Amino acid sequence: MADGVAAGAVAAVSEARLWQRLMEMAAIGGFVGDGGHHGVNRPCLTPLDRQARRLLISWAGRMGASVSVDPAGNLFLRLEGEDPALAPVLTGSHMDTQPQGGRFDGIYGVLAGLEAIEAIATAGVRPKRAIEVVAWTNEEGGRFAPGCTGSMSFSGFKPMSAFDDLVDRDGIRYADALAEQMAAEADLPRRPLGYTPHAYLEPHIEQGPRLEAEAKEIGVVTGIQGSRWFTVTIEGRTDHAGTTPLALRRDAVQDMIRAVGALNALMHDPADVLRFTVASIRVEPDTSNSVARRAVFTIDFRHPDKAVLLARGDAIAGVVQAAMTRCAATVHERFHALPVDFGETVPNAVEAAAAAQGLAALRMPSGAFHDAQFMVPVCPTGMIFIPCRGGVSHHPSEYAEPVACANGARVLAEALLTLANG
Ligand code: GLV
Ligand code: MN
Ligand code: MN
């Protein structure tokens, strides 16, 4: 068990309250998917997102946290510390979901953060530094790609304006959607963009199978692998499928298949460490009896080794070009995040908290990217993972046990206190 002041805060974490809030949030954008699983589709900067934020704000207000929003739409809940002049410790995650998302990815980190500060306040503990819970704007990139635009803006990784012209599938600009949200939340106090927290600690479901398979209760995350996202557009010519001889065609789908085959060879990795995904394939015209004039697909490429990430990622455009026979291709890179190492400060605080609470912990890297990736250059950073069933995520069947959610919040509360008193 935790000792000293932390023990009271840890004991005040309520598994029932956290679970109830997770389920209430899951109803906002909730749907019943394949197999009867309860999924969530809550894209960023939408009325559903705003409804979820209002619910979060109502809970935060009840426990005495102050609320503010920065120009990137990031939402902050602050538990004041003994010395308001000291840099706060920051925790949290995101509230948006994938289109076919689950009930835990992102929102768990925000609600675990709220649970931790509520428990600290309930126990009458006053940390030296303030603790802030953040809900980052657009982590998923499901509506506006790339994701992590809120944390990239906050950290200065990119200027906010870099995202203005992103468009969703309906042609709505990111800048317009953000302006609409800011207007709808005009009653919320504003704060400037960015600051240097004392530390950042993000709780999240693991989104992979290791903790469950190895019967561990807490993942002490050591870093995040690098990610690069590309969009490939192949332009050919449309023709009648019944009449045009194959030799005369400029079929975008056929050249796309060649490109994907060549990319699979480029990305071949017998060790199965590399992650390479082709998805979001769109064809125009999208009809079975016309030759496609245009084919567009996305690439999501990840690797923990910077050298591999750079070398193979840089080779993508050349490989696609070499695969073209009749069509022309353009390759656009839209997201580039190098691997990060969390160092020792925050992971050690997480590991010590788990040990003090008698929870079995595992040091592990993250395969998924997170807002934490962009906080590494700003301040000591880390993450807490909790197990999720079968390692499934980005799917309605995503599930974390109530006790696992509470364990993560208890470790978070204790680690936050360690950091906030440091
Ligand atoms: C985050 O959602 C990721 O795709 O890793
Ligand atoms: Mn997430
Ligand atoms: Mn996700």
PDB file of C-alpha atoms in Angstrom, residues 47-314:
ATOM      1  CA  PRO A  47     -21.655  18.475 -31.264  1.00  0.00           C
ATOM      2  CA  LEU A  48     -21.027  15.033 -29.709  1.00  0.00           C
ATOM      3  CA  ASP A  49     -17.506  16.061 -28.718  1.00  0.00           C
ATOM      4  CA  ARG A  50     -18.892  19.232 -27.162  1.00  0.00           C
ATOM      5  CA  GLN A  51     -21.593  17.267 -25.320  1.00  0.00           C
ATOM      6  CA  ALA A  52     -18.904  15.004 -23.849  1.00  0.00           C
ATOM      7  CA  ARG A  53     -16.789  18.008 -22.867  1.00  0.00           C
ATOM      8  CA  ARG A  54     -19.768  19.622 -21.110  1.00  0.00           C
ATOM      9  CA  LEU A  55     -20.357  16.433 -19.131  1.00  0.00           C
ATOM     10  CA  LEU A  56     -16.689  16.346 -18.132  1.00  0.00           C
ATOM     11  CA  ILE A  57     -16.849  20.010 -17.127  1.00  0.00           C
ATOM     12  CA  SER A  58     -19.925  19.377 -14.971  1.00  0.00           C
ATOM     13  CA  TRP A  59     -18.055  16.662 -13.038  1.00  0.00           C
ATOM     14  CA  ALA A  60     -14.956  18.824 -12.732  1.00  0.00           C
ATOM     15  CA  GLY A  61     -16.994  21.758 -11.453  1.00  0.00           C
ATOM     16  CA  ARG A  62     -18.607  19.603  -8.774  1.00  0.00           C
ATOM     17  CA  MET A  63     -15.228  18.572  -7.365  1.00  0.00           C
ATOM     18  CA  GLY A  64     -13.874  22.110  -7.432  1.00  0.00           C
ATOM     19  CA  ALA A  65     -11.496  21.992 -10.392  1.00  0.00           C
ATOM     20  CA  SER A  66     -11.249  25.132 -12.505  1.00  0.00           C
ATOM     21  CA  VAL A  67     -11.844  24.832 -16.239  1.00  0.00           C
ATOM     22  CA  SER A  68     -10.149  26.581 -19.176  1.00  0.00           C
ATOM     23  CA  VAL A  69      -9.609  26.141 -22.908  1.00  0.00           C
ATOM     24  CA  ASP A  70      -6.580  27.100 -24.992  1.00  0.00           C
ATOM     25  CA  PRO A  71      -6.679  28.398 -28.590  1.00  0.00           C
ATOM     26  CA  ALA A  72      -6.160  24.869 -29.959  1.00  0.00           C
ATOM     27  CA  GLY A  73      -9.325  23.722 -28.175  1.00  0.00           C
ATOM     28  CA  ASN A  74      -7.410  21.733 -25.552  1.00  0.00           C
ATOM     29  CA  LEU A  75      -9.524  21.612 -22.388  1.00  0.00           C
ATOM     30  CA  PHE A  76      -7.886  21.858 -18.942  1.00  0.00           C
ATOM     31  CA  LEU A  77      -9.203  21.010 -15.451  1.00  0.00           C
ATOM     32  CA  ARG A  78      -7.008  22.349 -12.664  1.00  0.00           C
ATOM     33  CA  LEU A  79      -6.668  21.214  -9.060  1.00  0.00           C
ATOM     34  CA  GLU A  80      -4.797  24.020  -7.355  1.00  0.00           C
ATOM     35  CA  GLY A  81      -1.566  23.317  -5.500  1.00  0.00           C
ATOM     36  CA  GLU A  82       0.006  24.951  -2.450  1.00  0.00           C
ATOM     37  CA  ASP A  83       2.050  27.213  -4.670  1.00  0.00           C
ATOM     38  CA  PRO A  84       0.102  28.309  -7.772  1.00  0.00           C
ATOM     39  CA  ALA A  85       3.275  29.885  -9.160  1.00  0.00           C
ATOM     40  CA  LEU A  86       5.001  26.505  -9.607  1.00  0.00           C
ATOM     41  CA  ALA A  87       4.742  24.635 -12.904  1.00  0.00           C
ATOM     42  CA  PRO A  88       1.829  22.167 -12.706  1.00  0.00           C
ATOM     43  CA  VAL A  89       1.985  18.457 -13.342  1.00  0.00           C
ATOM     44  CA  LEU A  90      -0.127  17.583 -16.371  1.00  0.00           C
ATOM     45  CA  THR A  91      -2.110  14.399 -16.982  1.00  0.00           C
ATOM     46  CA  GLY A  92      -4.938  13.398 -19.343  1.00  0.00           C
ATOM     47  CA  SER A  93      -5.490  12.100 -22.863  1.00  0.00           C
ATOM     48  CA  HIS A  94      -8.155  12.598 -25.543  1.00  0.00           C
ATOM     49  CA  MET A  95     -11.942  12.316 -25.875  1.00  0.00           C
ATOM     50  CA  ASP A  96     -12.345  11.769 -29.620  1.00  0.00           C
ATOM     51  CA  THR A  97     -12.650   8.238 -30.999  1.00  0.00           C
ATOM     52  CA  GLN A  98     -12.070   6.301 -34.174  1.00  0.00           C
ATOM     53  CA  PRO A  99     -15.206   6.031 -36.373  1.00  0.00           C
ATOM     54  CA  GLN A 100     -15.629   2.424 -35.173  1.00  0.00           C
ATOM     55  CA  GLY A 101     -14.025   3.081 -31.823  1.00  0.00           C
ATOM     56  CA  GLY A 102     -14.366   1.618 -28.372  1.00  0.00           C
ATOM     57  CA  ARG A 103     -15.317   2.959 -24.955  1.00  0.00           C
ATOM     58  CA  PHE A 104     -11.829   3.350 -23.468  1.00  0.00           C
ATOM     59  CA  ASP A 105      -9.245   4.605 -25.994  1.00  0.00           C
ATOM     60  CA  GLY A 106      -8.522   8.168 -24.944  1.00  0.00           C
ATOM     61  CA  ILE A 107     -11.436   8.876 -22.651  1.00  0.00           C
ATOM     62  CA  TYR A 108      -9.999   6.487 -20.050  1.00  0.00           C
ATOM     63  CA  GLY A 109      -6.963   8.740 -19.639  1.00  0.00           C
ATOM     64  CA  VAL A 110      -9.102  11.855 -19.164  1.00  0.00           C
ATOM     65  CA  LEU A 111     -11.474  10.222 -16.688  1.00  0.00           C
ATOM     66  CA  ALA A 112      -8.648   8.498 -14.791  1.00  0.00           C
ATOM     67  CA  GLY A 113      -7.038  11.943 -14.519  1.00  0.00           C
ATOM     68  CA  LEU A 114     -10.269  13.409 -13.149  1.00  0.00           C
ATOM     69  CA  GLU A 115     -10.654  10.463 -10.773  1.00  0.00           C
ATOM     70  CA  ALA A 116      -7.092  10.962  -9.518  1.00  0.00           C
ATOM     71  CA  ILE A 117      -7.493  14.684  -8.787  1.00  0.00           C
ATOM     72  CA  GLU A 118     -10.929  14.116  -7.280  1.00  0.00           C
ATOM     73  CA  ALA A 119      -9.475  11.436  -4.998  1.00  0.00           C
ATOM     74  CA  ILE A 120      -6.604  13.727  -4.017  1.00  0.00           C
ATOM     75  CA  ALA A 121      -9.043  16.535  -3.236  1.00  0.00           C
ATOM     76  CA  THR A 122     -11.438  14.231  -1.360  1.00  0.00           C
ATOM     77  CA  ALA A 123      -8.588  12.954   0.802  1.00  0.00           C
ATOM     78  CA  GLY A 124      -7.807  16.543   1.748  1.00  0.00           C
ATOM     79  CA  VAL A 125      -4.347  16.304   0.218  1.00  0.00           C
ATOM     80  CA  ARG A 126      -2.883  19.529  -1.124  1.00  0.00           C
ATOM     81  CA  PRO A 127       0.058  18.875  -3.457  1.00  0.00           C
ATOM     82  CA  LYS A 128       2.844  21.439  -3.695  1.00  0.00           C
ATOM     83  CA  ARG A 129       2.194  21.938  -7.403  1.00  0.00           C
ATOM     84  CA  ALA A 130      -1.148  22.186  -9.160  1.00  0.00           C
ATOM     85  CA  ILE A 131      -2.269  19.138 -11.111  1.00  0.00           C
ATOM     86  CA  GLU A 132      -3.990  19.734 -14.434  1.00  0.00           C
ATOM     87  CA  VAL A 133      -6.019  17.256 -16.462  1.00  0.00           C
ATOM     88  CA  VAL A 134      -6.044  17.894 -20.201  1.00  0.00           C
ATOM     89  CA  ALA A 135      -8.385  16.640 -22.928  1.00  0.00           C
ATOM     90  CA  TRP A 136      -6.344  17.110 -26.103  1.00  0.00           C
ATOM     91  CA  THR A 137      -8.070  18.097 -29.339  1.00  0.00           C
ATOM     92  CA  ASN A 138      -8.127  15.538 -32.185  1.00  0.00           C
ATOM     93  CA  GLU A 139      -5.743  12.797 -31.110  1.00  0.00           C
ATOM     94  CA  GLU A 140      -7.220  10.133 -33.358  1.00  0.00           C
ATOM     95  CA  GLY A 141      -7.054  11.827 -36.711  1.00  0.00           C
ATOM     96  CA  GLY A 142     -10.252   9.939 -37.558  1.00  0.00           C
ATOM     97  CA  ARG A 143     -12.010  13.066 -38.799  1.00  0.00           C
ATOM     98  CA  PHE A 144      -9.060  15.373 -39.505  1.00  0.00           C
ATOM     99  CA  ALA A 145      -5.799  13.555 -40.311  1.00  0.00           C
ATOM    100  CA  PRO A 146      -3.208  13.618 -38.919  1.00  0.00           C
ATOM    101  CA  GLY A 147      -4.089  13.180 -35.284  1.00  0.00           C
ATOM    102  CA  CYS A 148      -2.491  14.808 -32.214  1.00  0.00           C
ATOM    103  CA  THR A 149      -3.107  18.288 -33.591  1.00  0.00           C
ATOM    104  CA  GLY A 150      -3.943  19.625 -30.107  1.00  0.00           C
ATOM    105  CA  SER A 151      -0.771  18.338 -28.483  1.00  0.00           C
ATOM    106  CA  MET A 152       1.396  19.236 -31.493  1.00  0.00           C
ATOM    107  CA  SER A 153       0.117  22.822 -31.242  1.00  0.00           C
ATOM    108  CA  PHE A 154       0.552  22.947 -27.466  1.00  0.00           C
ATOM    109  CA  SER A 155       4.110  21.640 -27.580  1.00  0.00           C
ATOM    110  CA  GLY A 156       5.182  23.828 -30.498  1.00  0.00           C
ATOM    111  CA  PHE A 157       5.932  20.742 -32.612  1.00  0.00           C
ATOM    112  CA  LYS A 158       3.944  22.526 -35.346  1.00  0.00           C
ATOM    113  CA  PRO A 159       2.253  25.927 -35.399  1.00  0.00           C
ATOM    114  CA  MET A 160      -1.527  25.789 -34.998  1.00  0.00           C
ATOM    115  CA  SER A 161      -1.925  27.232 -38.479  1.00  0.00           C
ATOM    116  CA  ALA A 162      -0.310  24.113 -39.976  1.00  0.00           C
ATOM    117  CA  PHE A 163      -3.638  22.346 -39.463  1.00  0.00           C
ATOM    118  CA  ASP A 164      -6.011  25.056 -40.702  1.00  0.00           C
ATOM    119  CA  ASP A 165      -6.546  23.539 -44.141  1.00  0.00           C
ATOM    120  CA  LEU A 166      -7.031  19.918 -43.164  1.00  0.00           C
ATOM    121  CA  VAL A 167     -10.426  18.832 -44.440  1.00  0.00           C
ATOM    122  CA  ASP A 168     -12.762  16.097 -43.320  1.00  0.00           C
ATOM    123  CA  ARG A 169     -14.681  13.850 -45.712  1.00  0.00           C
ATOM    124  CA  ASP A 170     -17.392  16.505 -46.053  1.00  0.00           C
ATOM    125  CA  GLY A 171     -14.876  19.151 -47.059  1.00  0.00           C
ATOM    126  CA  ILE A 172     -15.093  21.017 -43.728  1.00  0.00           C
ATOM    127  CA  ARG A 173     -11.838  22.787 -42.821  1.00  0.00           C
ATOM    128  CA  TYR A 174     -10.188  22.128 -39.477  1.00  0.00           C
ATOM    129  CA  ALA A 175      -9.875  25.857 -38.803  1.00  0.00           C
ATOM    130  CA  ASP A 176     -13.621  26.306 -39.324  1.00  0.00           C
ATOM    131  CA  ALA A 177     -14.555  23.344 -37.134  1.00  0.00           C
ATOM    132  CA  LEU A 178     -12.243  24.629 -34.399  1.00  0.00           C
ATOM    133  CA  ALA A 179     -13.687  28.152 -34.670  1.00  0.00           C
ATOM    134  CA  GLU A 180     -17.194  26.717 -34.369  1.00  0.00           C
ATOM    135  CA  GLN A 181     -16.195  24.842 -31.227  1.00  0.00           C
ATOM    136  CA  MET A 182     -14.518  27.895 -29.704  1.00  0.00           C
ATOM    137  CA  ALA A 183     -17.700  29.894 -30.369  1.00  0.00           C
ATOM    138  CA  ALA A 184     -19.887  27.190 -28.820  1.00  0.00           C
ATOM    139  CA  GLU A 185     -17.638  27.265 -25.743  1.00  0.00           C
ATOM    140  CA  ALA A 186     -17.327  31.040 -25.550  1.00  0.00           C
ATOM    141  CA  ASP A 187     -18.491  30.911 -21.921  1.00  0.00           C
ATOM    142  CA  LEU A 188     -15.416  28.900 -20.862  1.00  0.00           C
ATOM    143  CA  PRO A 189     -12.384  30.798 -19.553  1.00  0.00           C
ATOM    144  CA  ARG A 190      -9.477  31.026 -21.996  1.00  0.00           C
ATOM    145  CA  ARG A 191      -5.790  30.375 -21.431  1.00  0.00           C
ATOM    146  CA  PRO A 192      -2.786  30.932 -23.692  1.00  0.00           C
ATOM    147  CA  LEU A 193      -1.439  28.134 -25.856  1.00  0.00           C
ATOM    148  CA  GLY A 194       1.276  25.999 -24.265  1.00  0.00           C
ATOM    149  CA  TYR A 195       3.433  26.092 -21.167  1.00  0.00           C
ATOM    150  CA  THR A 196       6.187  23.969 -19.668  1.00  0.00           C
ATOM    151  CA  PRO A 197       4.630  21.503 -17.216  1.00  0.00           C
ATOM    152  CA  HIS A 198       6.756  20.058 -14.430  1.00  0.00           C
ATOM    153  CA  ALA A 199       5.921  16.611 -15.906  1.00  0.00           C
ATOM    154  CA  TYR A 200       3.320  14.937 -18.133  1.00  0.00           C
ATOM    155  CA  LEU A 201       1.807  11.522 -17.345  1.00  0.00           C
ATOM    156  CA  GLU A 202      -0.825   9.970 -19.641  1.00  0.00           C
ATOM    157  CA  PRO A 203      -2.900   6.921 -18.653  1.00  0.00           C
ATOM    158  CA  HIS A 204      -4.237   4.749 -21.484  1.00  0.00           C
ATOM    159  CA  ILE A 205      -5.424   1.243 -22.256  1.00  0.00           C
ATOM    160  CA  GLU A 206      -2.549  -0.800 -23.647  1.00  0.00           C
ATOM    161  CA  GLN A 207      -4.204  -1.471 -27.033  1.00  0.00           C
ATOM    162  CA  GLY A 208      -2.069  -4.599 -27.278  1.00  0.00           C
ATOM    163  CA  PRO A 209      -2.028  -8.071 -25.724  1.00  0.00           C
ATOM    164  CA  ARG A 210       1.096  -8.128 -23.547  1.00  0.00           C
ATOM    165  CA  LEU A 211      -0.186  -7.113 -20.102  1.00  0.00           C
ATOM    166  CA  GLU A 212      -3.074  -9.560 -20.243  1.00  0.00           C
ATOM    167  CA  ALA A 213      -0.927 -12.374 -21.639  1.00  0.00           C
ATOM    168  CA  GLU A 214       1.771 -11.834 -19.013  1.00  0.00           C
ATOM    169  CA  ALA A 215      -0.739 -11.336 -16.155  1.00  0.00           C
ATOM    170  CA  LYS A 216       0.545  -7.821 -15.380  1.00  0.00           C
ATOM    171  CA  GLU A 217      -1.682  -5.089 -13.979  1.00  0.00           C
ATOM    172  CA  ILE A 218       0.258  -1.962 -14.932  1.00  0.00           C
ATOM    173  CA  GLY A 219       2.375  -1.116 -17.968  1.00  0.00           C
ATOM    174  CA  VAL A 220       5.221   1.274 -17.218  1.00  0.00           C
ATOM    175  CA  VAL A 221       5.632   2.766 -20.669  1.00  0.00           C
ATOM    176  CA  THR A 222       9.245   3.412 -21.676  1.00  0.00           C
ATOM    177  CA  GLY A 223       8.670   5.193 -24.995  1.00  0.00           C
ATOM    178  CA  ILE A 224       6.695   5.263 -28.235  1.00  0.00           C
ATOM    179  CA  GLN A 225       7.738   3.968 -31.624  1.00  0.00           C
ATOM    180  CA  GLY A 226       7.943   6.356 -34.581  1.00  0.00           C
ATOM    181  CA  SER A 227       5.105   6.779 -37.086  1.00  0.00           C
ATOM    182  CA  ARG A 228       4.925   8.124 -40.622  1.00  0.00           C
ATOM    183  CA  TRP A 229       1.668   8.580 -42.523  1.00  0.00           C
ATOM    184  CA  PHE A 230       1.469   9.007 -46.294  1.00  0.00           C
ATOM    185  CA  THR A 231      -1.292   9.492 -48.836  1.00  0.00           C
ATOM    186  CA  VAL A 232      -0.654   8.035 -52.287  1.00  0.00           C
ATOM    187  CA  THR A 233      -2.677   9.282 -55.262  1.00  0.00           C
ATOM    188  CA  ILE A 234      -2.510   7.431 -58.563  1.00  0.00           C
ATOM    189  CA  GLU A 235      -3.931   9.143 -61.634  1.00  0.00           C
ATOM    190  CA  GLY A 236      -4.859   7.236 -64.771  1.00  0.00           C
ATOM    191  CA  ARG A 237      -7.818   7.461 -67.156  1.00  0.00           C
ATOM    192  CA  THR A 238     -11.330   6.120 -66.971  1.00  0.00           C
ATOM    193  CA  ASP A 239     -12.630   3.891 -69.743  1.00  0.00           C
ATOM    194  CA  HIS A 240     -15.484   1.526 -70.452  1.00  0.00           C
ATOM    195  CA  ALA A 241     -14.779  -1.827 -68.760  1.00  0.00           C
ATOM    196  CA  GLY A 242     -16.482  -3.805 -71.496  1.00  0.00           C
ATOM    197  CA  THR A 243     -14.922  -2.267 -74.558  1.00  0.00           C
ATOM    198  CA  THR A 244     -11.443  -0.893 -73.843  1.00  0.00           C
ATOM    199  CA  PRO A 245      -8.622  -3.353 -74.582  1.00  0.00           C
ATOM    200  CA  LEU A 246      -6.338  -3.857 -71.585  1.00  0.00           C
ATOM    201  CA  ALA A 247      -3.328  -2.748 -73.614  1.00  0.00           C
ATOM    202  CA  LEU A 248      -4.865   0.694 -74.092  1.00  0.00           C
ATOM    203  CA  ARG A 249      -5.879   1.321 -70.480  1.00  0.00           C
ATOM    204  CA  ARG A 250      -4.364   3.564 -67.859  1.00  0.00           C
ATOM    205  CA  ASP A 251      -5.985   1.740 -64.977  1.00  0.00           C
ATOM    206  CA  ALA A 252      -5.263   3.388 -61.615  1.00  0.00           C
ATOM    207  CA  VAL A 253      -6.281   0.295 -59.641  1.00  0.00           C
ATOM    208  CA  GLN A 254      -3.844  -1.945 -61.498  1.00  0.00           C
ATOM    209  CA  ASP A 255      -0.939   0.407 -60.835  1.00  0.00           C
ATOM    210  CA  MET A 256      -2.081   0.744 -57.223  1.00  0.00           C
ATOM    211  CA  ILE A 257      -1.860  -3.048 -56.843  1.00  0.00           C
ATOM    212  CA  ARG A 258       1.682  -2.986 -58.284  1.00  0.00           C
ATOM    213  CA  ALA A 259       2.634  -0.193 -55.901  1.00  0.00           C
ATOM    214  CA  VAL A 260       1.259  -2.013 -52.862  1.00  0.00           C
ATOM    215  CA  GLY A 261       3.072  -5.206 -53.896  1.00  0.00           C
ATOM    216  CA  ALA A 262       6.357  -3.312 -54.216  1.00  0.00           C
ATOM    217  CA  LEU A 263       5.781  -1.583 -50.882  1.00  0.00           C
ATOM    218  CA  ASN A 264       5.147  -4.935 -49.184  1.00  0.00           C
ATOM    219  CA  ALA A 265       8.556  -6.048 -50.449  1.00  0.00           C
ATOM    220  CA  LEU A 266      10.169  -2.815 -49.194  1.00  0.00           C
ATOM    221  CA  MET A 267       8.587  -3.285 -45.767  1.00  0.00           C
ATOM    222  CA  HIS A 268       9.365  -6.997 -45.462  1.00  0.00           C
ATOM    223  CA  ASP A 269      10.582  -7.653 -41.921  1.00  0.00           C
ATOM    224  CA  PRO A 270      11.222 -11.260 -40.868  1.00  0.00           C
ATOM    225  CA  ALA A 271      11.464 -10.116 -37.227  1.00  0.00           C
ATOM    226  CA  ASP A 272       7.891  -8.703 -37.446  1.00  0.00           C
ATOM    227  CA  VAL A 273       8.824  -5.522 -35.588  1.00  0.00           C
ATOM    228  CA  LEU A 274       7.920  -3.172 -38.425  1.00  0.00           C
ATOM    229  CA  ARG A 275       4.272  -2.122 -38.798  1.00  0.00           C
ATOM    230  CA  PHE A 276       3.002  -1.330 -42.295  1.00  0.00           C
ATOM    231  CA  THR A 277      -0.672  -0.730 -43.101  1.00  0.00           C
ATOM    232  CA  VAL A 278      -2.349   0.208 -46.364  1.00  0.00           C
ATOM    233  CA  ALA A 279      -5.949   1.347 -45.868  1.00  0.00           C
ATOM    234  CA  SER A 280      -8.598   3.936 -46.690  1.00  0.00           C
ATOM    235  CA  ILE A 281      -8.577   2.954 -50.379  1.00  0.00           C
ATOM    236  CA  ARG A 282     -10.753   5.164 -52.546  1.00  0.00           C
ATOM    237  CA  VAL A 283     -11.396   4.711 -56.234  1.00  0.00           C
ATOM    238  CA  GLU A 284     -12.932   7.105 -58.763  1.00  0.00           C
ATOM    239  CA  PRO A 285     -15.232   6.470 -60.435  1.00  0.00           C
ATOM    240  CA  ASP A 286     -16.355   3.937 -57.868  1.00  0.00           C
ATOM    241  CA  THR A 287     -18.256   1.615 -60.170  1.00  0.00           C
ATOM    242  CA  SER A 288     -17.569  -1.943 -61.287  1.00  0.00           C
ATOM    243  CA  ASN A 289     -17.917  -1.426 -65.027  1.00  0.00           C
ATOM    244  CA  SER A 290     -15.577   1.539 -65.390  1.00  0.00           C
ATOM    245  CA  VAL A 291     -11.791   1.548 -65.325  1.00  0.00           C
ATOM    246  CA  ALA A 292     -10.681   3.679 -62.366  1.00  0.00           C
ATOM    247  CA  ARG A 293      -9.309   7.089 -63.242  1.00  0.00           C
ATOM    248  CA  ARG A 294      -7.929   7.661 -59.747  1.00  0.00           C
ATOM    249  CA  ALA A 295      -6.949   5.483 -56.800  1.00  0.00           C
ATOM    250  CA  VAL A 296      -6.017   6.941 -53.436  1.00  0.00           C
ATOM    251  CA  PHE A 297      -4.711   4.994 -50.460  1.00  0.00           C
ATOM    252  CA  THR A 298      -3.104   5.710 -47.125  1.00  0.00           C
ATOM    253  CA  ILE A 299       0.056   4.257 -45.599  1.00  0.00           C
ATOM    254  CA  ASP A 300       0.635   3.992 -41.852  1.00  0.00           C
ATOM    255  CA  PHE A 301       4.252   2.957 -41.256  1.00  0.00           C
ATOM    256  CA  ARG A 302       5.799   2.548 -37.781  1.00  0.00           C
ATOM    257  CA  HIS A 303       9.086   1.393 -36.316  1.00  0.00           C
ATOM    258  CA  PRO A 304      10.852   1.819 -32.971  1.00  0.00           C
ATOM    259  CA  ASP A 305      14.246   2.365 -34.643  1.00  0.00           C
ATOM    260  CA  LYS A 306      14.713   5.852 -36.037  1.00  0.00           C
ATOM    261  CA  ALA A 307      17.195   4.661 -38.702  1.00  0.00           C
ATOM    262  CA  VAL A 308      14.719   2.129 -40.093  1.00  0.00           C
ATOM    263  CA  LEU A 309      11.840   4.600 -39.882  1.00  0.00           C
ATOM    264  CA  LEU A 310      13.786   7.173 -41.865  1.00  0.00           C
ATOM    265  CA  ALA A 311      15.398   4.851 -44.428  1.00  0.00           C
ATOM    266  CA  ARG A 312      12.324   2.842 -45.375  1.00  0.00           C
ATOM    267  CA  GLY A 313       9.956   5.775 -45.059  1.00  0.00           C
ATOM    268  CA  ASP A 314      12.140   7.865 -47.338  1.00  0.00           C
TER     269      ASP A 314
END
